[in-house]
PDB file of C-alpha atoms and ligand atoms in Angstrom:
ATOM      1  CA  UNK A  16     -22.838   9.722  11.815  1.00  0.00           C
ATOM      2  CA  UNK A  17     -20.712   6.995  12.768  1.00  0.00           C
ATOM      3  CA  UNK A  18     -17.319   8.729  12.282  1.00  0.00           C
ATOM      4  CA  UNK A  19     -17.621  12.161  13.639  1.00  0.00           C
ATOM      5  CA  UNK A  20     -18.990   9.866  16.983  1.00  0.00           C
ATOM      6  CA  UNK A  21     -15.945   7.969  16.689  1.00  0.00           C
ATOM      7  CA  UNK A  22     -13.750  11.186  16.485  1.00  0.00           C
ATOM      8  CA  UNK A  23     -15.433  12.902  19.252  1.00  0.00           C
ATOM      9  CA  UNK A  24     -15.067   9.833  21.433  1.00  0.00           C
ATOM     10  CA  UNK A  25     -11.348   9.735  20.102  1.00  0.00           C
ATOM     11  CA  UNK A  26     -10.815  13.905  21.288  1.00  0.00           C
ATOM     12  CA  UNK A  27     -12.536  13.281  24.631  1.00  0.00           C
ATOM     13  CA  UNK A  28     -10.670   9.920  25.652  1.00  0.00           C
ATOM     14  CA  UNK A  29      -7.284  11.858  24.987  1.00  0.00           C
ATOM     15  CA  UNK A  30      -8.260  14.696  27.283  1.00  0.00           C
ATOM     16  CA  UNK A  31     -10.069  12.543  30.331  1.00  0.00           C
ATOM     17  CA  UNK A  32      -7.067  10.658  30.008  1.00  0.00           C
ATOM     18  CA  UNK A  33      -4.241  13.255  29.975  1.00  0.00           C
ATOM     19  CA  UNK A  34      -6.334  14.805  32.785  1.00  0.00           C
ATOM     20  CA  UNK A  35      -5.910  12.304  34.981  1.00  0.00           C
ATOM     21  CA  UNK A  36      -2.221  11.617  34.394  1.00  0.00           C
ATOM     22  CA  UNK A  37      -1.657  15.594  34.996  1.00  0.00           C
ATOM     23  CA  UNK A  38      -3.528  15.079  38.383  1.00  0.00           C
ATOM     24  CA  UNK A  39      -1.711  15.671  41.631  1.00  0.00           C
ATOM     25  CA  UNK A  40       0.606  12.604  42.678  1.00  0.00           C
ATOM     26  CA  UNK A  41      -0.763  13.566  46.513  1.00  0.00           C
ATOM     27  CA  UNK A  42      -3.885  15.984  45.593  1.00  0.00           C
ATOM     28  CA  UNK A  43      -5.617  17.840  48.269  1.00  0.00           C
ATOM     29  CA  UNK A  44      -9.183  17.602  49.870  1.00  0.00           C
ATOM     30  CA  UNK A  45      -9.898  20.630  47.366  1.00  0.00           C
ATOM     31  CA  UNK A  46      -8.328  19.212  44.377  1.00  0.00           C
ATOM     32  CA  UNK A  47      -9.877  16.034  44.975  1.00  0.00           C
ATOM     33  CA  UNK A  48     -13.371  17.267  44.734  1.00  0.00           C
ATOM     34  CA  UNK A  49     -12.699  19.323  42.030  1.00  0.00           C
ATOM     35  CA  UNK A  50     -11.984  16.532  39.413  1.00  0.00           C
ATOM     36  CA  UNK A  51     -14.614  14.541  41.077  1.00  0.00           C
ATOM     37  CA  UNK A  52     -16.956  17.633  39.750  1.00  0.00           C
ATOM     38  CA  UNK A  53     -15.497  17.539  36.462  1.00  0.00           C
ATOM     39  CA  UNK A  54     -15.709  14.078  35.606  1.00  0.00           C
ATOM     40  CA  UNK A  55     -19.952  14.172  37.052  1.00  0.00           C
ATOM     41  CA  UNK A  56     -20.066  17.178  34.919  1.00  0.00           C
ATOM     42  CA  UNK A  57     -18.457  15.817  31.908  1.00  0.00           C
ATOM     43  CA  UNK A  58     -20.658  12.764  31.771  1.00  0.00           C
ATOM     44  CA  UNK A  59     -23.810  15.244  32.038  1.00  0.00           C
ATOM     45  CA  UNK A  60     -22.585  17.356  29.156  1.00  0.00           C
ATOM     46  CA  UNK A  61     -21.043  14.489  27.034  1.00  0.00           C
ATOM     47  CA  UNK A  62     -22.766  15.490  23.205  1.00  0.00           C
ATOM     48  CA  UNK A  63     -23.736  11.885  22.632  1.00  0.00           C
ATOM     49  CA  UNK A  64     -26.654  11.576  24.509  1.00  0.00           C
ATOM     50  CA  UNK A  65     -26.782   8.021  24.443  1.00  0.00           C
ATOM     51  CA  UNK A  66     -23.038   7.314  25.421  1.00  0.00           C
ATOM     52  CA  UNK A  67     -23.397   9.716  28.182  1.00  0.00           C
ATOM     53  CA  UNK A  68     -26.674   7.946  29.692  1.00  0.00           C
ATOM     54  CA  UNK A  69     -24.507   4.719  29.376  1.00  0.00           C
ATOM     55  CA  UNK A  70     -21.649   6.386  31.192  1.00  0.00           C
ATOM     56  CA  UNK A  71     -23.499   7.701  33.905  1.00  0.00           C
ATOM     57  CA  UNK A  72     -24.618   4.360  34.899  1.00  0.00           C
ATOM     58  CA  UNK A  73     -20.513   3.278  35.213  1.00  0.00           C
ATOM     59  CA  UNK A  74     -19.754   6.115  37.027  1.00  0.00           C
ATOM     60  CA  UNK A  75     -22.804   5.218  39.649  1.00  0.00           C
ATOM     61  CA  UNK A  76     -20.972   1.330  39.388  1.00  0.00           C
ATOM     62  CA  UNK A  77     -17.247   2.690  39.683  1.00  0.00           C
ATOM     63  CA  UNK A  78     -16.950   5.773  40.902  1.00  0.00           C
ATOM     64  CA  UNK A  79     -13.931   7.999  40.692  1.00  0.00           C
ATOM     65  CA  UNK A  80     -11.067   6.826  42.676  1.00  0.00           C
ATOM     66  CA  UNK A  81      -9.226  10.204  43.473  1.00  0.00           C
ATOM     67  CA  UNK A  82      -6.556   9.238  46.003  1.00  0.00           C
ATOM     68  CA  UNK A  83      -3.703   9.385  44.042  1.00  0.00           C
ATOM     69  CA  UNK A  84      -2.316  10.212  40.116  1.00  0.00           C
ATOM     70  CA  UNK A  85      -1.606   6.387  39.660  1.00  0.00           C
ATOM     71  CA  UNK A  86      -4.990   5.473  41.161  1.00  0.00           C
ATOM     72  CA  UNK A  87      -6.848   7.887  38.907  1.00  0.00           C
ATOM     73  CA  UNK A  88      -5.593   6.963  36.050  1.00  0.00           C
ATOM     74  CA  UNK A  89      -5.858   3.355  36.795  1.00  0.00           C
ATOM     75  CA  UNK A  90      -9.510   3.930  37.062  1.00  0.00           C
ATOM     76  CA  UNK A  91      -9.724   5.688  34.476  1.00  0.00           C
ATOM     77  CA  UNK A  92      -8.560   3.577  32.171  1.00  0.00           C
ATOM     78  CA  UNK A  93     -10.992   0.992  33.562  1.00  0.00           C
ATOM     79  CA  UNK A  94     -13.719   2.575  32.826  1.00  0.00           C
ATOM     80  CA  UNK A  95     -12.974   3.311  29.421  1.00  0.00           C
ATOM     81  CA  UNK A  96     -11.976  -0.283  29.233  1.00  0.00           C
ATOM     82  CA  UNK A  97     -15.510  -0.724  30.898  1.00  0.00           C
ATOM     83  CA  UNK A  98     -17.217   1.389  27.457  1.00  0.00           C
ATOM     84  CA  UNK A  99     -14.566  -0.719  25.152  1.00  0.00           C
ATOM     85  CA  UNK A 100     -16.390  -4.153  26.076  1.00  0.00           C
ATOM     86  CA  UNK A 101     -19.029  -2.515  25.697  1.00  0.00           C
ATOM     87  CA  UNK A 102     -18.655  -1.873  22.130  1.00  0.00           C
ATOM     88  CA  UNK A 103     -16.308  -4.987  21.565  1.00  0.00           C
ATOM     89  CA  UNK A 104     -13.222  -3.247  21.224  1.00  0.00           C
ATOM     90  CA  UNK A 105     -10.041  -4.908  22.885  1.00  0.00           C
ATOM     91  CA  UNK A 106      -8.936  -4.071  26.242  1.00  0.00           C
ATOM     92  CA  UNK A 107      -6.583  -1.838  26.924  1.00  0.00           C
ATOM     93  CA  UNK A 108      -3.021  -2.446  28.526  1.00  0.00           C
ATOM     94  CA  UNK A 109      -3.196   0.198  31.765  1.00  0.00           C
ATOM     95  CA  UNK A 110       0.064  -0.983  33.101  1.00  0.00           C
ATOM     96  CA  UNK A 111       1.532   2.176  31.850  1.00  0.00           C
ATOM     97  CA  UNK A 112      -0.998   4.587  31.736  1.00  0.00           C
ATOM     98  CA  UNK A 113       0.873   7.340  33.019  1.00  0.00           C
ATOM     99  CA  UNK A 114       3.711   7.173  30.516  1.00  0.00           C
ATOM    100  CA  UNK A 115       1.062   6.774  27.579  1.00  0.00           C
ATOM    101  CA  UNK A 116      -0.703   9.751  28.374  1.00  0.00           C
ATOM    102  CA  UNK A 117       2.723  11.973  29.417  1.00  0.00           C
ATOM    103  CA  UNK A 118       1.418  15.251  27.394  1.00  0.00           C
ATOM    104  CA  UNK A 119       4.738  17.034  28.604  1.00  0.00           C
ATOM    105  CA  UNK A 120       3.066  20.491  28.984  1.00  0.00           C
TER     106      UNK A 120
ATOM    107  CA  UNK B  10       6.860  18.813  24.075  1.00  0.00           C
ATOM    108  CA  UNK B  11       4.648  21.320  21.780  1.00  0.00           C
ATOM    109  CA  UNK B  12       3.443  18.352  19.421  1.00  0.00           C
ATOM    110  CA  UNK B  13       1.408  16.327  22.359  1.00  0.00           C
ATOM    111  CA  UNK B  14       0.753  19.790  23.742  1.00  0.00           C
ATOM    112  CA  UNK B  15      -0.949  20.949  20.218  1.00  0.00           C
ATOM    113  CA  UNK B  16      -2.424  17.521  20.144  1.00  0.00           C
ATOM    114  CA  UNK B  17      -4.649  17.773  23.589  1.00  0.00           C
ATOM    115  CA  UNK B  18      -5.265  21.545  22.658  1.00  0.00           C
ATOM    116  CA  UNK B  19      -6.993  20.007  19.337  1.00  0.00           C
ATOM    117  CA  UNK B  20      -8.923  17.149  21.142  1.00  0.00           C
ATOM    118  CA  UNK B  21     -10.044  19.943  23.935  1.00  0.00           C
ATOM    119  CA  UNK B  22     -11.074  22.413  21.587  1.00  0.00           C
ATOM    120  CA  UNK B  23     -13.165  19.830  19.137  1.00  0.00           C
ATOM    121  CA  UNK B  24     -15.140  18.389  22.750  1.00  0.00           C
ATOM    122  CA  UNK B  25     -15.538  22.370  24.194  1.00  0.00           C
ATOM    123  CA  UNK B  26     -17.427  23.095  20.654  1.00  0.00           C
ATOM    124  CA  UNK B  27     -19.365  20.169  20.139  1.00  0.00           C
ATOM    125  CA  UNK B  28     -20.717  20.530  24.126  1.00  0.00           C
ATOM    126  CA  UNK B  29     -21.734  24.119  22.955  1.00  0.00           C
ATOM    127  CA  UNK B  30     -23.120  23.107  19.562  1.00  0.00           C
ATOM    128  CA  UNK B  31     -25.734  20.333  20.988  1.00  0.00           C
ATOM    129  CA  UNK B  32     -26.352  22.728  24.424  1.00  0.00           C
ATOM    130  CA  UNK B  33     -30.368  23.356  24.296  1.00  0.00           C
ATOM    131  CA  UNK B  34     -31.490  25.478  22.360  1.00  0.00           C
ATOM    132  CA  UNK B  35     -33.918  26.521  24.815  1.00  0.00           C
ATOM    133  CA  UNK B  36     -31.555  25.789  28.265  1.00  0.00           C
ATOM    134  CA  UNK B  37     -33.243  25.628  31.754  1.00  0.00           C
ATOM    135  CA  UNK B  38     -31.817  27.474  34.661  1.00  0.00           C
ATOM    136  CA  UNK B  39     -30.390  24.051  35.766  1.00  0.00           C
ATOM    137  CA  UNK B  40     -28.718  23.130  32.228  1.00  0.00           C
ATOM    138  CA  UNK B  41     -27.020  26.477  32.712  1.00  0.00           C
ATOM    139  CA  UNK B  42     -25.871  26.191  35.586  1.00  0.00           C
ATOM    140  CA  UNK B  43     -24.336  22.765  34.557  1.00  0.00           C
ATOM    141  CA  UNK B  44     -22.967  24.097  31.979  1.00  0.00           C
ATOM    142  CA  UNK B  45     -21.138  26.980  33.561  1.00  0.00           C
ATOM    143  CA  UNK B  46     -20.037  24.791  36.488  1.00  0.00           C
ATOM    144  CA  UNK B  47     -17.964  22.461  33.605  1.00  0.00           C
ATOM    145  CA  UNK B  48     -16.661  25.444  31.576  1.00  0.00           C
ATOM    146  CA  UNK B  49     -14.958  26.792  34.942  1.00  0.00           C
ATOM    147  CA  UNK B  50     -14.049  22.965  35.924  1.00  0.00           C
ATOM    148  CA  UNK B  51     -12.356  21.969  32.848  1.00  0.00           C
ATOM    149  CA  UNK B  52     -10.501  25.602  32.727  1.00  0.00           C
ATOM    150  CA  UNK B  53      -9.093  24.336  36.478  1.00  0.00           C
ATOM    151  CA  UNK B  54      -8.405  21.184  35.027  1.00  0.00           C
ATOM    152  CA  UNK B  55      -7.123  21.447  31.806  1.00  0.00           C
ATOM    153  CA  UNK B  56      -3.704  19.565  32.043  1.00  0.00           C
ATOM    154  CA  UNK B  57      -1.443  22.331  30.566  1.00  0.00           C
ATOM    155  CA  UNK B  58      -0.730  24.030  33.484  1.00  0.00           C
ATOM    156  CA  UNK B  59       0.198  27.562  31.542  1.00  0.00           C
ATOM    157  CA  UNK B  60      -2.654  27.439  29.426  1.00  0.00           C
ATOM    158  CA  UNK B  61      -5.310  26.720  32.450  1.00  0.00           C
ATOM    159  CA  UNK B  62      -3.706  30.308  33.786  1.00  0.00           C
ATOM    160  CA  UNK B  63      -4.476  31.923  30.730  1.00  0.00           C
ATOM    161  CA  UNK B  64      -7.996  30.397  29.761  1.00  0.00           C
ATOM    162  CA  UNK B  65      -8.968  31.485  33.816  1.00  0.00           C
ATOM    163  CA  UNK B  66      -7.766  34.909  33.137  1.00  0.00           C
ATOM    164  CA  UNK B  67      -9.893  35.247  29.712  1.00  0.00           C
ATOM    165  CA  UNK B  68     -12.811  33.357  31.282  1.00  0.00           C
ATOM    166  CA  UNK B  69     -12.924  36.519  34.047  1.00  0.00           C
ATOM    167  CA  UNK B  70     -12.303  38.997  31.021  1.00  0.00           C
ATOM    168  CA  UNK B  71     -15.475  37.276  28.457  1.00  0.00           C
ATOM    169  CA  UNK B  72     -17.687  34.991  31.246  1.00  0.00           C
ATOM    170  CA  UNK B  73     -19.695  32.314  29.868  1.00  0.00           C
ATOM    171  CA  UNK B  74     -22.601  33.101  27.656  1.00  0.00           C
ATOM    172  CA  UNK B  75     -25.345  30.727  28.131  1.00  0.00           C
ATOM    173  CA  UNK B  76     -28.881  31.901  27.002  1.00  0.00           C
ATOM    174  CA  UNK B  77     -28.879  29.609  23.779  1.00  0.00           C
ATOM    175  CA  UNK B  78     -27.227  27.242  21.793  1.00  0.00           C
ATOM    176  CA  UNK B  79     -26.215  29.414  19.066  1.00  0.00           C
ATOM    177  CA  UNK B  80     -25.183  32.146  22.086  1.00  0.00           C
ATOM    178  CA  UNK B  81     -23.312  29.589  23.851  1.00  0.00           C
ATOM    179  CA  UNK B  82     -21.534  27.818  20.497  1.00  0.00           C
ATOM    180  CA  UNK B  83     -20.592  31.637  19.078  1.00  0.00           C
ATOM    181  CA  UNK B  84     -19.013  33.010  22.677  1.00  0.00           C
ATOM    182  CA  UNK B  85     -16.703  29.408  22.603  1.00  0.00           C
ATOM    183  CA  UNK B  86     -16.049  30.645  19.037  1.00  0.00           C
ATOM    184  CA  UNK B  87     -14.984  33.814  20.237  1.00  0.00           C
ATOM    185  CA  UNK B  88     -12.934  32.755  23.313  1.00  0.00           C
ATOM    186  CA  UNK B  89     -11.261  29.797  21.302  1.00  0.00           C
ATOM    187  CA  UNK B  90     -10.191  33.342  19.035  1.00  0.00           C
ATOM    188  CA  UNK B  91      -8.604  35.337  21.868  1.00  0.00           C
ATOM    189  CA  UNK B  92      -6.186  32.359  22.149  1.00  0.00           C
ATOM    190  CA  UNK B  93      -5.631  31.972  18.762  1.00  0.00           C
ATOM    191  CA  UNK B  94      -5.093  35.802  18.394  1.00  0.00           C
ATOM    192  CA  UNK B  95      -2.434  35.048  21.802  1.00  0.00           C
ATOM    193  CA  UNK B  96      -0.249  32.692  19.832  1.00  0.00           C
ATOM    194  CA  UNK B  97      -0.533  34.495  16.785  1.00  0.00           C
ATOM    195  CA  UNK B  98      -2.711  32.069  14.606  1.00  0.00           C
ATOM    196  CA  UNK B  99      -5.682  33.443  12.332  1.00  0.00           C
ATOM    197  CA  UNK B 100      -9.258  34.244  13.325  1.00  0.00           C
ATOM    198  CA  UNK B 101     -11.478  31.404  13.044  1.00  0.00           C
ATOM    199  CA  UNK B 102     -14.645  32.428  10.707  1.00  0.00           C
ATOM    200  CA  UNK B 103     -17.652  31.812  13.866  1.00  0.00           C
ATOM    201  CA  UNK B 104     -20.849  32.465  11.320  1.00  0.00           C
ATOM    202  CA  UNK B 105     -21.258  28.665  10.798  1.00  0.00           C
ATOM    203  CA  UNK B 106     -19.991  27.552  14.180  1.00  0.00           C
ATOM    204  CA  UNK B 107     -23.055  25.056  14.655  1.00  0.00           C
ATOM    205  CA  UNK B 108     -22.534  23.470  11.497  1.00  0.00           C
ATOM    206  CA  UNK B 109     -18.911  23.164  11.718  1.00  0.00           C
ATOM    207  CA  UNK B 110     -19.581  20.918  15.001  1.00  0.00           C
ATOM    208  CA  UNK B 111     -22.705  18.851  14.653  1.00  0.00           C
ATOM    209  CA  UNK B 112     -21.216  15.466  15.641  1.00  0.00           C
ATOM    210  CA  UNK B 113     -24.373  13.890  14.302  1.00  0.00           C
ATOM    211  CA  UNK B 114     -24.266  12.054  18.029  1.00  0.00           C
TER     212      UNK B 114
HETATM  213  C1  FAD C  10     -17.433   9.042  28.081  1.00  0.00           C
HETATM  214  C2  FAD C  10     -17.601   8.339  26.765  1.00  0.00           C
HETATM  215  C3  FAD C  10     -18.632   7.431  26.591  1.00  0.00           C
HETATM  216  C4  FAD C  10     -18.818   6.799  25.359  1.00  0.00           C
HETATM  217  N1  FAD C  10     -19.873   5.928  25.206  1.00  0.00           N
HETATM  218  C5  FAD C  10     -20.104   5.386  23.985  1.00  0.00           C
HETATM  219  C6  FAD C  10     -21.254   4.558  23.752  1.00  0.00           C
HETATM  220  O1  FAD C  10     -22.047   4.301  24.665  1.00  0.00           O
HETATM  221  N2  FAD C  10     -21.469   4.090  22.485  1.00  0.00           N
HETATM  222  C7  FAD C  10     -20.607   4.374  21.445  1.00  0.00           C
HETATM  223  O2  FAD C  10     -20.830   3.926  20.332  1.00  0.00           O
HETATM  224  N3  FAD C  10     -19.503   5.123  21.654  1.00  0.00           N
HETATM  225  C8  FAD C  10     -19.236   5.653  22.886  1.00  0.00           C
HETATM  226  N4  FAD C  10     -18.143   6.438  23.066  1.00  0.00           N
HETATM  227  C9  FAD C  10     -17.137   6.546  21.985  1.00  0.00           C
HETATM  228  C10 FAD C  10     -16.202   5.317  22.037  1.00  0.00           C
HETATM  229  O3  FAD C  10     -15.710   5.104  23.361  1.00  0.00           O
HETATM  230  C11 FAD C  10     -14.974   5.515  21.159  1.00  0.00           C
HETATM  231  O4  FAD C  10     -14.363   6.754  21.432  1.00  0.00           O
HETATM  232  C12 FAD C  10     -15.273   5.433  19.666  1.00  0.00           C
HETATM  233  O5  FAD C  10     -15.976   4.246  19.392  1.00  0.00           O
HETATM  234  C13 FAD C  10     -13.954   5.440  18.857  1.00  0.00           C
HETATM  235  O6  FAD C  10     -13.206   4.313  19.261  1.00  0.00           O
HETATM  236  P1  FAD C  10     -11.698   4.057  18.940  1.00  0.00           P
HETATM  237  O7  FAD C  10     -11.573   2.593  18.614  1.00  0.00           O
HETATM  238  O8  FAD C  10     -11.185   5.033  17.954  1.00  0.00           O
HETATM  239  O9  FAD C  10     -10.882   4.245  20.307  1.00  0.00           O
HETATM  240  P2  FAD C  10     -11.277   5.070  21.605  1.00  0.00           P
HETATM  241  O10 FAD C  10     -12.085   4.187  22.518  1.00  0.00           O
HETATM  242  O11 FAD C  10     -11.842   6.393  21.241  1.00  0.00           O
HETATM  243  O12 FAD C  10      -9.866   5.294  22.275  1.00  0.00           O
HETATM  244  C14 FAD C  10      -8.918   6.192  21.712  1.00  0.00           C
HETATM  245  C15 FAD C  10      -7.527   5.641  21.964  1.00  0.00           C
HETATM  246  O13 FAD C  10      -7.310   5.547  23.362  1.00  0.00           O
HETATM  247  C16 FAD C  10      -6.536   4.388  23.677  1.00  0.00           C
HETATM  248  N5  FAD C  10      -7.298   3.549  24.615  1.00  0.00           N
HETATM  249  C17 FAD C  10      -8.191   2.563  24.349  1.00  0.00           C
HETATM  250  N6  FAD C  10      -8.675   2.056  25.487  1.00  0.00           N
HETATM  251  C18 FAD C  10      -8.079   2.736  26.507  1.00  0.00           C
HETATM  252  C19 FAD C  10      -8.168   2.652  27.919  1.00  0.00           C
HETATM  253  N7  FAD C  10      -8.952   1.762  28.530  1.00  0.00           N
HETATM  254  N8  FAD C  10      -7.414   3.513  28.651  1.00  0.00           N
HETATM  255  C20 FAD C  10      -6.598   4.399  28.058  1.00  0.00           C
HETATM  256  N9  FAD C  10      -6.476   4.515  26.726  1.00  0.00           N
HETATM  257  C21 FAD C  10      -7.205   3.685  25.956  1.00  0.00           C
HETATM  258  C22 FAD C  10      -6.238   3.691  22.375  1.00  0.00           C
HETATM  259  O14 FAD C  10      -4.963   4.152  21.949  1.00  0.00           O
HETATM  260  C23 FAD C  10      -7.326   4.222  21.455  1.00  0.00           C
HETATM  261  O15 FAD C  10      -6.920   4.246  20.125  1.00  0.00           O
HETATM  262  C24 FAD C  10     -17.944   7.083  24.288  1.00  0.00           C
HETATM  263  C25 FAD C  10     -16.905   7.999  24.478  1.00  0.00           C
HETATM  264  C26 FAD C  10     -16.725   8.621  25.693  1.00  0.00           C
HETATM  265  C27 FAD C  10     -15.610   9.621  25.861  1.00  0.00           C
HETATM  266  C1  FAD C  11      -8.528  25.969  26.909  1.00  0.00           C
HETATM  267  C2  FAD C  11      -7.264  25.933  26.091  1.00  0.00           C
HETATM  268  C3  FAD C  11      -6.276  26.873  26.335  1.00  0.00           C
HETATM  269  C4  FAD C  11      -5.082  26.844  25.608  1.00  0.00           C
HETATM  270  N1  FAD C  11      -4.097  27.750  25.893  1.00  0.00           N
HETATM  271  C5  FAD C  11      -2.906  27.659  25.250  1.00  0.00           C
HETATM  272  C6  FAD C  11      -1.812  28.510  25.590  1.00  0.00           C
HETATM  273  O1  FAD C  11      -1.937  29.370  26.471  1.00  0.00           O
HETATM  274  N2  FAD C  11      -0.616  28.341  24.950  1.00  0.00           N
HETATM  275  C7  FAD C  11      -0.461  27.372  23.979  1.00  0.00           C
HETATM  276  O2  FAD C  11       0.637  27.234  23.426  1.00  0.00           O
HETATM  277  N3  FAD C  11      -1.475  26.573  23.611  1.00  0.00           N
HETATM  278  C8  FAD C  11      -2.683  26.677  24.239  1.00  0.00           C
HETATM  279  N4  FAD C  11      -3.705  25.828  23.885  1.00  0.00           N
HETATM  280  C9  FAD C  11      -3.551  24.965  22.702  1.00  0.00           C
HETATM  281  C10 FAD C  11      -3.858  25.777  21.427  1.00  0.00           C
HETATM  282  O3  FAD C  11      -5.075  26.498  21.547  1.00  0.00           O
HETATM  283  C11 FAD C  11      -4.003  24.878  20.198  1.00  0.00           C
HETATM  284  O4  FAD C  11      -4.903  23.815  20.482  1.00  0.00           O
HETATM  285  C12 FAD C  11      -2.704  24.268  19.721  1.00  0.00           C
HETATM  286  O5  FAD C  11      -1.758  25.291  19.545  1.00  0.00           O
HETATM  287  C13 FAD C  11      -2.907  23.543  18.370  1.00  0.00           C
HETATM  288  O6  FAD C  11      -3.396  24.499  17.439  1.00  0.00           O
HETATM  289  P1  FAD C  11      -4.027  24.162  16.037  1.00  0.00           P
HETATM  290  O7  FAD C  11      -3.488  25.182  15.091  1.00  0.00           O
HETATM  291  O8  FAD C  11      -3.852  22.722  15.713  1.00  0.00           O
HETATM  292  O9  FAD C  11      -5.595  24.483  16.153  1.00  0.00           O
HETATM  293  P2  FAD C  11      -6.518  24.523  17.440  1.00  0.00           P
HETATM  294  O10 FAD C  11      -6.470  25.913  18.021  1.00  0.00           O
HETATM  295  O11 FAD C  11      -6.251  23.372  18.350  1.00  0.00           O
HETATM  296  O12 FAD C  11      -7.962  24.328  16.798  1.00  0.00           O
HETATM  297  C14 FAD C  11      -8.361  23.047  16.280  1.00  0.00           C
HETATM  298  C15 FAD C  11      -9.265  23.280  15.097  1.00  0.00           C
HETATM  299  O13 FAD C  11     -10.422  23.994  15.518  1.00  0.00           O
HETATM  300  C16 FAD C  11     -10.823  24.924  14.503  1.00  0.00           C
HETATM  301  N5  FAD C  11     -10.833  26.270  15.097  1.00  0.00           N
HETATM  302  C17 FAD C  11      -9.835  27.186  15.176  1.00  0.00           C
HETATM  303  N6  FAD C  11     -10.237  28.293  15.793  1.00  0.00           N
HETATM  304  C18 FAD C  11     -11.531  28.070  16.156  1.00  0.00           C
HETATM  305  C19 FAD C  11     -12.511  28.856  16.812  1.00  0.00           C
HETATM  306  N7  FAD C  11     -12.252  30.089  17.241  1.00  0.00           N
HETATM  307  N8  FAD C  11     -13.740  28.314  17.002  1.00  0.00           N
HETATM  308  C20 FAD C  11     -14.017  27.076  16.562  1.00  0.00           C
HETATM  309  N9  FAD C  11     -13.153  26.292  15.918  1.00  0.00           N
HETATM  310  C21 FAD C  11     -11.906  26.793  15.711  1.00  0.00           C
HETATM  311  C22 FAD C  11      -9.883  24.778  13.354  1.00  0.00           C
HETATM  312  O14 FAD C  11     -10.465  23.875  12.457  1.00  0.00           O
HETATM  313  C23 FAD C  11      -8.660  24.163  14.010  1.00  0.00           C
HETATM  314  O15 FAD C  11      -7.909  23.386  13.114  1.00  0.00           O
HETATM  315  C24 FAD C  11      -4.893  25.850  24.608  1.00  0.00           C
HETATM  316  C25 FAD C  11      -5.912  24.922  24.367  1.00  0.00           C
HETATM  317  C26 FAD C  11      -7.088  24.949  25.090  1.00  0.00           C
HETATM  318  C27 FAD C  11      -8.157  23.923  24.837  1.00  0.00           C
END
């Protein structure tokens, strides 16, 4: 089902994303390999089988770039910009990530 | 800002119960392992700093069940309910859990 894919890509964008723009603006060595754990983990456990495959082969091509909150969320954005050509969707503006993904909590 | 702050919780809680409803049925030592290792990732993770605290503190108090699918989907059921019954919203109804989040993917 096409739609309840599209929805579950839709809930975990807005979470990786949000993630990243919550991450430390000068993390440590330990909260540096932390989300680098997460994100591995997240493409192993991703419920789309196929989309997680396909992810797991961009995250061997770009692999998290964890040395700073702009720098992560630049890359993340790239990535999911990566999956967007992917699938022909436009790409996405990351000039302000940060401010776009600003969950205030 | 509790609307974006509602909003993540949402698009957390729909990728946390789709993981558990496609988790094996039958999981190897390794998937379970993988499995735990993301539950206690994305609780250190999880951008809202207040509700990371919390979801730590009930993860000690009900610790990842991970035998089965149906094991695995119903315990997410149940902690996803201890929040609920902390801000004072009603019980979720867990007998159909795997149904209520086959993504079809
Ligand atoms: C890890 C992962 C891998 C996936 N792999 C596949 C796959 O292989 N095949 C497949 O069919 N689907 C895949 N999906 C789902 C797919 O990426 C979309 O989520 C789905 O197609 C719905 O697309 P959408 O147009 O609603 O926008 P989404 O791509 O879900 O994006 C949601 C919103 O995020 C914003 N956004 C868009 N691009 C960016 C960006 N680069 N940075 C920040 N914000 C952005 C936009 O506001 C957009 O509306 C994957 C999802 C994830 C999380
Ligand atoms: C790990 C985590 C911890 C959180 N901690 C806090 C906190 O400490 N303080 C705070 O203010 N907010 C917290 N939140 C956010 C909060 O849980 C809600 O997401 C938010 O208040 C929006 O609630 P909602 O009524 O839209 O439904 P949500 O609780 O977001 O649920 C979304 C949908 O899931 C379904 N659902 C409801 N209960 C269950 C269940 N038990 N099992 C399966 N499906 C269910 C319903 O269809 C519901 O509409 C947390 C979120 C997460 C992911």
């Amino acid at each position: 089902n096409e739609t309840l894919k599209a929805e579950l890509g839709n809930a975990s964008w807005k979470l990786f994303h949000t993630i990243l723009a919550r991450y430390p603006e000068s993390p440590s060595e330990n909260q540096k390999s932390t989300l680098n754990d997460y994100i591995y983990l997240f493409a192993q456990v991703y419920p789309c089988g196929d989309c997680a495959r396909h992810f797991n082969l961009l995250l061997q091509k770009y692999p998290p770039q964890l040395s700073s909150r702009q720098v992560a969320a630049v890359w993340g954005c790239h990535i999911h910009n990566q999956v967007n050509k992917r699938l022909e969707k436009p790409q996405y503006d990351c000039s302000n990530i940060l401010e776009d993904y600003d969950c205030g909590c």
